[in-house]
Coordinates of C-alpha atoms in Angstrom, one line a residue:
M1 CA -10.5 15.3 13.1
S2 CA -9.1 12.1 11.7
K3 CA -6.6 12.4 8.8
P4 CA -5.4 9.0 7.9
L5 CA -1.7 8.6 6.7
K6 CA -1.5 6.9 3.3
I7 CA 1.0 4.4 2.7
V8 CA 2.8 3.2 -0.6
E9 CA 4.0 -0.3 -0.2
T10 CA 7.4 -0.8 -2.1
I11 CA 8.2 -4.4 -1.5
L12 CA 7.5 -5.1 -5.1
R13 CA 10.0 -2.6 -6.4
D14 CA 12.2 -0.6 -4.1
G15 CA 12.1 -3.1 -1.2
H16 CA 14.0 -5.9 -3.0
Q17 CA 15.9 -3.4 -5.3
S18 CA 17.5 -2.1 -2.1
L19 CA 18.1 -5.4 -0.3
A20 CA 18.0 -8.1 -3.0
A21 CA 19.7 -6.5 -6.0
T22 CA 16.2 -6.3 -7.8
R23 CA 16.3 -10.1 -8.2
M24 CA 12.6 -10.8 -7.0
R25 CA 10.7 -12.6 -9.7
T26 CA 7.1 -12.3 -10.7
S27 CA 6.5 -15.8 -9.6
D28 CA 7.7 -14.7 -6.1
M29 CA 5.0 -12.0 -6.1
L30 CA 2.0 -14.0 -7.4
P31 CA 1.0 -15.9 -4.4
V32 CA 0.3 -12.7 -2.4
L33 CA -0.8 -10.0 -4.9
E34 CA -4.5 -10.3 -4.1
Q35 CA -3.8 -10.0 -0.4
L36 CA -1.6 -6.8 -1.2
D37 CA -4.5 -5.4 -3.1
D38 CA -6.9 -5.9 -0.3
A39 CA -4.4 -4.4 2.3
G40 CA -5.6 -0.8 1.9
F41 CA -2.4 0.9 0.6
W42 CA -2.6 4.0 -1.5
A43 CA -0.5 2.5 -4.2
L44 CA 1.8 -0.6 -4.7
E45 CA 5.1 0.4 -6.2
A46 CA 5.9 -2.5 -8.5
W47 CA 7.5 -1.3 -11.7
G48 CA 10.1 1.2 -13.0
G49 CA 13.5 2.0 -11.3
A50 CA 15.9 -0.9 -11.9
T51 CA 13.3 -3.6 -12.2
F52 CA 13.0 -3.1 -16.1
D53 CA 16.7 -3.7 -16.6
S54 CA 16.9 -6.5 -14.1
C55 CA 13.9 -8.4 -15.6
L56 CA 15.7 -8.5 -19.1
R57 CA 19.3 -8.7 -17.9
F58 CA 19.1 -11.3 -14.9
L59 CA 15.7 -12.9 -14.8
N60 CA 14.9 -13.7 -18.3
E61 CA 11.5 -11.9 -17.9
N62 CA 9.7 -9.5 -20.2
P63 CA 9.0 -6.4 -17.8
W64 CA 6.0 -5.7 -19.9
D65 CA 4.6 -9.2 -19.3
R66 CA 5.4 -8.6 -15.6
L67 CA 3.3 -5.4 -15.5
R68 CA 0.4 -7.0 -17.3
T69 CA 0.4 -10.0 -15.0
L70 CA 0.6 -7.7 -12.0
K71 CA -2.4 -5.8 -13.3
K72 CA -4.5 -9.0 -13.7
Y73 CA -4.2 -9.6 -9.8
I74 CA -4.0 -6.1 -8.5
R75 CA -7.5 -4.5 -9.5
K76 CA -8.2 -2.0 -6.8
T77 CA -5.0 -0.6 -5.7
P78 CA -3.1 1.6 -8.3
I79 CA 0.2 0.3 -9.5
Q80 CA 3.1 3.0 -9.1
M81 CA 6.2 3.1 -11.1
L82 CA 9.4 5.2 -10.8
L83 CA 10.5 7.1 -14.0
R84 CA 13.7 9.3 -14.5
G85 CA 12.1 11.9 -16.6
Q86 CA 13.9 12.3 -19.9
N87 CA 16.1 9.3 -19.0
I88 CA 13.1 7.2 -18.6
L89 CA 14.5 4.2 -17.0
G90 CA 18.0 4.3 -18.8
Y91 CA 21.0 6.5 -18.1
N92 CA 20.9 8.9 -21.2
H93 CA 18.3 11.4 -22.4
Y94 CA 15.9 9.9 -25.0
A95 CA 13.9 11.9 -27.6
D96 CA 10.5 13.1 -26.8
D97 CA 8.7 10.7 -29.0
V98 CA 10.3 7.7 -27.0
V99 CA 9.4 9.3 -23.7
K100 CA 5.8 9.8 -24.7
E101 CA 5.5 6.3 -26.2
F102 CA 6.9 4.7 -23.1
I103 CA 4.6 6.5 -20.8
N104 CA 1.7 5.7 -23.1
R105 CA 2.4 2.0 -23.1
A106 CA 3.1 1.9 -19.4
V107 CA -0.2 3.3 -18.5
D108 CA -2.1 1.1 -21.1
N109 CA -0.5 -1.9 -19.5
G110 CA -1.4 -1.2 -16.1
V111 CA 0.6 1.8 -14.4
G112 CA -1.8 4.1 -12.5
V113 CA 0.8 6.3 -10.6
I114 CA 3.9 7.7 -12.1
R115 CA 6.6 9.2 -9.8
I116 CA 8.8 11.3 -12.0
F117 CA 12.1 13.0 -11.1
D118 CA 15.2 14.4 -12.5
A119 CA 18.7 13.7 -11.0
L120 CA 19.6 17.4 -11.0
N121 CA 16.1 18.7 -10.2
D122 CA 16.0 20.5 -13.6
V123 CA 12.3 20.6 -14.3
R124 CA 13.0 21.3 -18.0
N125 CA 13.9 17.5 -18.0
L126 CA 10.3 16.7 -16.6
E127 CA 8.1 18.7 -18.8
V128 CA 7.5 16.1 -21.6
S129 CA 7.1 13.3 -19.3
I130 CA 4.7 15.1 -17.0
R131 CA 2.5 16.3 -19.8
A132 CA 2.5 12.8 -21.5
A133 CA 1.6 11.1 -18.2
K134 CA -1.3 13.6 -17.5
E135 CA -2.6 12.9 -21.0
A136 CA -2.3 9.2 -20.6
G137 CA -4.5 9.4 -17.5
A138 CA -2.1 8.7 -14.7
H139 CA -1.8 10.1 -11.4
V140 CA 1.4 12.2 -11.9
Q141 CA 3.7 12.6 -9.0
G142 CA 6.4 15.1 -9.4
A143 CA 9.4 14.4 -7.2
F144 CA 12.5 16.6 -6.3
V145 CA 15.6 14.9 -5.0
Y146 CA 16.6 15.8 -1.5
T147 CA 20.3 16.4 -0.8
I148 CA 22.7 18.5 1.4
S149 CA 24.9 21.3 0.1
P150 CA 25.4 25.0 0.3
Y151 CA 23.1 25.4 -2.6
H152 CA 20.2 23.3 -1.2
D153 CA 17.9 24.7 1.4
I154 CA 14.1 24.9 2.2
D155 CA 13.6 27.7 -0.3
S156 CA 15.3 26.0 -3.1
F157 CA 13.3 22.8 -2.7
L158 CA 10.1 24.9 -2.4
K159 CA 10.8 26.4 -5.7
V160 CA 11.3 23.0 -7.5
A161 CA 8.0 22.0 -5.7
K162 CA 6.2 25.1 -7.0
D163 CA 7.6 24.5 -10.6
L164 CA 6.3 21.0 -10.5
V165 CA 2.7 22.2 -9.4
N166 CA 2.9 24.6 -12.3
L167 CA 3.6 21.7 -14.6
G168 CA 0.3 20.2 -13.4
V169 CA 1.5 17.3 -11.1
D170 CA -1.2 15.6 -8.9
S171 CA 1.1 15.4 -6.0
V172 CA 4.7 16.3 -4.9
C173 CA 7.4 13.7 -3.6
I174 CA 10.5 14.4 -1.5
K175 CA 12.8 11.6 -2.8
D176 CA 15.5 11.4 -0.1
M177 CA 17.1 8.4 -1.8
A178 CA 20.2 8.3 0.7
G179 CA 18.6 8.6 4.0
L180 CA 20.1 12.2 4.5
L181 CA 16.7 13.8 5.6
A182 CA 17.0 14.4 9.4
P183 CA 13.8 14.4 11.5
Y184 CA 13.6 18.0 12.4
A185 CA 14.7 19.1 9.0
A186 CA 11.9 16.9 7.7
F187 CA 9.3 18.6 10.0
E188 CA 10.5 22.1 8.6
L189 CA 10.5 21.0 5.0
V190 CA 7.1 19.2 5.0
R191 CA 5.5 22.1 7.1
T192 CA 6.8 24.7 4.5
L193 CA 5.5 22.6 1.5
K194 CA 2.2 22.0 3.2
S195 CA 1.7 25.8 3.7
N196 CA 2.7 26.7 0.0
I197 CA 1.7 23.8 -2.1
P198 CA -1.9 22.8 -2.8
A199 CA -1.0 19.3 -3.9
P200 CA -0.6 16.4 -1.4
I201 CA 3.0 15.8 -0.1
H202 CA 4.6 12.3 -0.3
L203 CA 7.9 11.4 1.4
H204 CA 10.2 8.8 0.2
T205 CA 13.3 7.9 2.3
H206 CA 15.8 5.1 2.9
Y207 CA 16.8 3.7 6.3
T208 CA 20.7 3.9 5.2
S209 CA 21.7 6.3 7.8
G210 CA 19.5 5.0 10.6
M211 CA 17.1 8.0 10.8
A212 CA 14.2 6.9 8.6
S213 CA 11.5 6.0 11.2
M214 CA 12.2 9.3 13.3
T215 CA 12.2 11.3 10.0
Y216 CA 8.8 9.9 9.1
L217 CA 7.3 10.5 12.6
K218 CA 8.4 14.1 12.6
A219 CA 7.1 14.4 8.8
I220 CA 3.7 13.0 9.9
E221 CA 3.5 15.4 12.8
A222 CA 4.0 18.2 10.2
G223 CA 1.2 16.9 8.1
V224 CA 2.9 14.8 5.4
D225 CA 0.0 12.9 3.4
I226 CA 1.6 9.8 2.1
V227 CA 4.9 8.0 2.9
D228 CA 6.7 5.0 1.4
C229 CA 7.3 1.8 3.5
A230 CA 8.3 -1.8 2.9
L231 CA 6.9 -5.0 4.6
S232 CA 9.3 -6.0 7.3
P233 CA 11.4 -8.7 5.3
F234 CA 12.5 -6.3 2.8
S235 CA 12.6 -3.2 5.2
M236 CA 15.4 -1.3 7.0
G237 CA 19.0 -1.5 6.0
T238 CA 19.0 0.5 2.8
S239 CA 15.3 0.0 2.2
Q240 CA 12.3 1.9 3.8
P241 CA 10.8 1.8 7.3
A242 CA 8.8 -1.4 8.0
T243 CA 5.2 -1.1 7.0
E244 CA 3.9 -3.0 10.1
A245 CA 5.7 -0.8 12.5
V246 CA 4.6 2.4 10.9
V247 CA 0.9 1.2 10.9
A248 CA 1.3 0.0 14.5
A249 CA 2.8 3.4 15.6
L250 CA -0.2 5.3 14.4
E251 CA -2.9 3.0 15.6
G252 CA -5.5 5.1 17.7
T253 CA -4.2 8.3 16.6
E254 CA -5.6 10.9 14.3
R255 CA -3.2 9.8 11.6
D256 CA -4.3 6.1 12.1
T257 CA -3.7 4.4 8.6
G258 CA -6.7 2.2 8.8
I259 CA -4.6 -0.8 7.6
A260 CA -4.9 -3.9 9.9
K261 CA -1.4 -4.9 10.7
E262 CA -2.7 -8.5 11.3
K263 CA -3.5 -8.7 7.5
L264 CA 0.1 -7.9 6.6
Y265 CA 1.6 -10.6 8.8
P266 CA 0.9 -13.5 6.4
I267 CA 2.1 -11.6 3.4
A268 CA 5.3 -10.7 5.2
D269 CA 5.7 -14.4 6.0
H270 CA 5.6 -15.2 2.5
F271 CA 8.2 -12.7 1.5
R272 CA 10.3 -13.8 4.4
G273 CA 10.7 -17.2 2.6
V274 CA 11.2 -15.3 -0.7
K275 CA 14.1 -13.3 0.8
K276 CA 15.9 -16.5 2.1
E277 CA 15.3 -18.2 -1.3
L278 CA 16.7 -15.2 -3.3
A279 CA 19.8 -15.0 -1.1
E280 CA 20.6 -18.6 -1.6
T281 CA 19.8 -18.7 -5.4
F282 CA 21.5 -15.5 -6.4
K283 CA 24.4 -15.7 -3.6
L284 CA 23.2 -12.2 -2.1
N285 CA 23.9 -10.6 1.1
T286 CA 20.5 -9.3 2.2
A287 CA 21.6 -8.4 5.6
I288 CA 22.7 -4.9 4.9
D289 CA 23.7 -2.7 7.8
I290 CA 22.9 1.0 8.6
D291 CA 25.9 3.0 7.4
T292 CA 26.1 6.4 9.1
K293 CA 29.0 7.4 6.8
V294 CA 26.3 8.3 4.2
L295 CA 25.7 11.5 6.2
T296 CA 29.1 12.7 5.4
Y297 CA 30.0 11.4 2.0
Q298 CA 26.3 11.2 0.6
I299 CA 27.2 7.9 -1.3
P300 CA 25.5 4.7 0.0
G301 CA 27.7 2.2 1.6
G302 CA 27.4 -0.3 -1.2
M303 CA 28.8 2.2 -3.7
L304 CA 31.6 2.9 -1.2
S305 CA 32.3 -0.8 -1.0
N306 CA 32.6 -1.0 -4.8
F307 CA 35.0 1.7 -5.0
L308 CA 37.2 0.1 -2.2
N309 CA 37.2 -3.2 -4.3
Q310 CA 38.3 -1.2 -7.4
L311 CA 41.2 0.3 -5.4
K312 CA 42.2 -3.1 -4.2
E313 CA 42.3 -4.5 -7.7
Q314 CA 44.6 -1.7 -8.7
G315 CA 46.8 -2.3 -5.5
M316 CA 45.8 1.1 -4.3
A317 CA 43.8 0.2 -1.1
D318 CA 45.8 2.6 1.0
K319 CA 44.3 5.4 -0.9
Y320 CA 40.7 4.7 0.3
P321 CA 40.7 7.4 2.9
E322 CA 42.0 9.9 0.0
L323 CA 39.0 8.8 -2.0
L324 CA 36.5 9.5 0.8
E325 CA 38.0 13.1 1.0
E326 CA 38.0 13.5 -2.9
M327 CA 34.2 12.5 -3.4
P328 CA 32.7 15.7 -1.7
R329 CA 35.4 17.8 -3.4
V330 CA 34.5 16.5 -6.8
R331 CA 30.8 17.1 -6.0
A332 CA 31.4 20.7 -5.2
E333 CA 33.5 21.1 -8.4
L334 CA 30.8 19.6 -10.5
G335 CA 28.1 22.0 -9.2
Y336 CA 26.8 19.9 -6.3
P337 CA 24.7 17.4 -8.1
P338 CA 22.5 15.2 -6.0
L339 CA 23.9 11.9 -5.7
V340 CA 21.3 9.7 -7.3
T341 CA 21.4 7.7 -10.6
P342 CA 23.2 8.7 -12.9
T343 CA 24.9 11.5 -11.2
S344 CA 26.0 9.4 -8.2
Q345 CA 27.9 7.1 -10.6
I346 CA 29.3 9.9 -12.5
T347 CA 30.7 11.8 -9.5
G348 CA 31.9 8.7 -7.8
S349 CA 33.8 7.5 -10.8
M350 CA 35.6 10.9 -11.3
A351 CA 36.7 10.9 -7.8
A352 CA 38.1 7.3 -8.2
F353 CA 40.0 8.4 -11.3
N354 CA 41.2 11.4 -9.6
V355 CA 42.7 9.4 -6.7
M356 CA 44.1 6.5 -9.0
L357 CA 45.5 8.6 -11.9
G358 CA 45.7 12.3 -10.7
R359 CA 43.2 14.9 -10.6
Y360 CA 41.3 15.2 -13.8
K361 CA 44.1 13.5 -15.8
V362 CA 41.4 11.1 -17.2
V363 CA 37.9 12.4 -17.6
P364 CA 35.1 10.0 -18.5
R365 CA 32.7 11.0 -21.2
E366 CA 29.8 11.2 -18.8
V367 CA 31.7 13.8 -16.7
K368 CA 32.4 16.0 -19.7
D369 CA 28.6 15.7 -20.6
L370 CA 27.6 16.6 -17.1
A371 CA 29.9 19.7 -17.2
R372 CA 28.7 20.7 -20.7
G373 CA 25.1 20.7 -19.4
K374 CA 24.0 17.6 -21.4
Y375 CA 22.3 16.2 -18.3
G376 CA 20.7 19.6 -17.5
R377 CA 21.4 22.4 -15.4
T378 CA 23.6 21.6 -12.1
P379 CA 22.3 23.1 -8.9
A380 CA 25.4 25.3 -8.5
P381 CA 27.6 26.5 -11.4
I382 CA 30.5 24.3 -12.4
D383 CA 33.8 25.6 -10.8
P384 CA 35.3 27.5 -13.6
A385 CA 38.7 26.0 -13.4
T386 CA 37.4 22.5 -13.3
R387 CA 35.4 23.3 -16.4
E388 CA 38.2 24.6 -18.4
T389 CA 40.4 21.6 -17.5
I390 CA 37.5 19.3 -18.5
L391 CA 36.1 21.0 -21.5
G392 CA 38.5 23.6 -22.6
D393 CA 36.6 25.7 -25.1
E394 CA 33.9 23.3 -25.9
P395 CA 30.5 25.0 -26.2
L396 CA 28.1 24.6 -23.3
I397 CA 24.3 23.6 -23.5
E398 CA 22.2 26.2 -22.0
H399 CA 18.9 24.9 -23.4
R400 CA 16.8 21.8 -22.6
P401 CA 19.1 19.0 -23.6
A402 CA 16.5 16.8 -25.2
D403 CA 15.8 19.6 -27.7
D404 CA 19.1 18.5 -29.5
I405 CA 17.7 14.9 -29.9
A406 CA 15.7 14.2 -33.1
P407 CA 12.8 11.7 -33.0
Q408 CA 13.9 8.2 -32.4
M409 CA 11.1 5.9 -32.6
A410 CA 10.9 5.1 -36.3
A411 CA 14.7 4.6 -36.6
L412 CA 14.6 2.2 -33.7
T413 CA 11.7 0.3 -35.2
A414 CA 13.6 0.0 -38.5
D415 CA 17.0 -0.9 -36.7
L416 CA 15.2 -3.7 -34.9
A417 CA 13.6 -4.9 -38.0
D418 CA 17.1 -5.0 -39.7
K419 CA 18.2 -7.2 -36.7
G420 CA 15.6 -9.7 -37.4
Y421 CA 12.5 -8.5 -35.6
P422 CA 10.2 -6.8 -38.3
N423 CA 7.1 -7.6 -36.3
A424 CA 8.3 -6.4 -32.9
L425 CA 5.7 -4.9 -30.6
I426 CA 6.0 -1.3 -29.6
E427 CA 6.9 -2.6 -26.2
D428 CA 9.9 -4.6 -27.5
V429 CA 11.1 -1.4 -29.5
L430 CA 10.9 0.6 -26.2
S431 CA 13.0 -2.2 -24.4
Y432 CA 15.5 -2.0 -27.2
A433 CA 15.6 1.8 -27.1
L434 CA 16.6 1.7 -23.4
F435 CA 18.8 -1.3 -23.3
P436 CA 19.8 -2.3 -26.8
E437 CA 22.2 -5.2 -26.4
V438 CA 20.3 -6.7 -23.3
A439 CA 16.9 -6.5 -25.0
L440 CA 18.4 -8.1 -28.2
D441 CA 19.8 -11.0 -26.1
F442 CA 16.4 -11.3 -24.3
L443 CA 14.6 -11.5 -27.7
R444 CA 16.9 -14.2 -29.0
E445 CA 16.5 -16.2 -25.8
D446 CA 12.8 -15.5 -25.8
G447 CA 12.5 -16.9 -29.5
C448 CA 10.6 -13.9 -30.6

């Protein structure tokens, strides 16, 4: 019997976030939106992640206007977004009323599928957003972050998946943000999830380590329902496998996608021109190589390059090998957090400080917050000696961190009014909540 593989096309979000620093503009998308809508994708990932910040900070675009514009042209295919649970699209936890309002406005403005994850796989940080998204009428996809450590195995991932199903998600996503999931590990993980989880299983990975297409093929053999792909101009490198290649590979099989690859060629041709123009306009290097070092250090190559540049600026380039050894050590001491935003930045910065200044001589606030439990429960206990060094006798947070945050919407609305915007739309208040300075700059530039 035929069981078509469903595909989410990521070129409007993760494809250009991965290869072009999230610089694709709405005008770059408009000419082919109706063609994308007609292609037969399960969803088009087009919002959330870093696109919200990038619209405001770099492109002088209102991300809410982008969403509304996309919805005008994309009428048949659901628009998908990526949401960081209680962090929404920012880097801190927000009050429950902000989370609920953001999700309501996202759905009202056009989002049909919301993929929700937490950097630590702490499902307590997903409860409010999942419930709000269900009530708003979206397809709710609960995601767990895939990583490798002594504390992460199939049983631990299965437990998180079951917890997500118990919270009422409509599908479960394996979110492999660093390209760590190996082909045969994918087969076993997907097979286990399919045997134990009633919801559809979705796989998201990146080509960073070079394994992604092989990983997809084994996951497909194991019965995965949906995968993320990017049209060829914005595929590979640190992005997803190429859509056209996955479609072609499955033609004539029981997992045939039903998508005509010939319909994708002119869309890809358009984005090939967009990629070239973005590289020239924003001075971007869009030819990002595969970096197998991620399999050891679990931090993507771009981040490693940034740390090398920091060391060079401090005259400490010779300490780079020491930094590479320090990263997994710090990660172990901090409870093996998956290295995804914001925990990747937190862990990496602590390793850099340790190498440059001495181990835990200077500890950023975010590292202290992670050790205290302000971001949630780490997969493994924080190393006791490290915790004492970082925190001393500061109290730990054992409950859901957002329980400590009072409602914020009224105060944010009043604060924005005090700054000269008494008639701000709810969407503007939410932009201000997530990125205060950037949103204010945008409102001034926009003449609101």
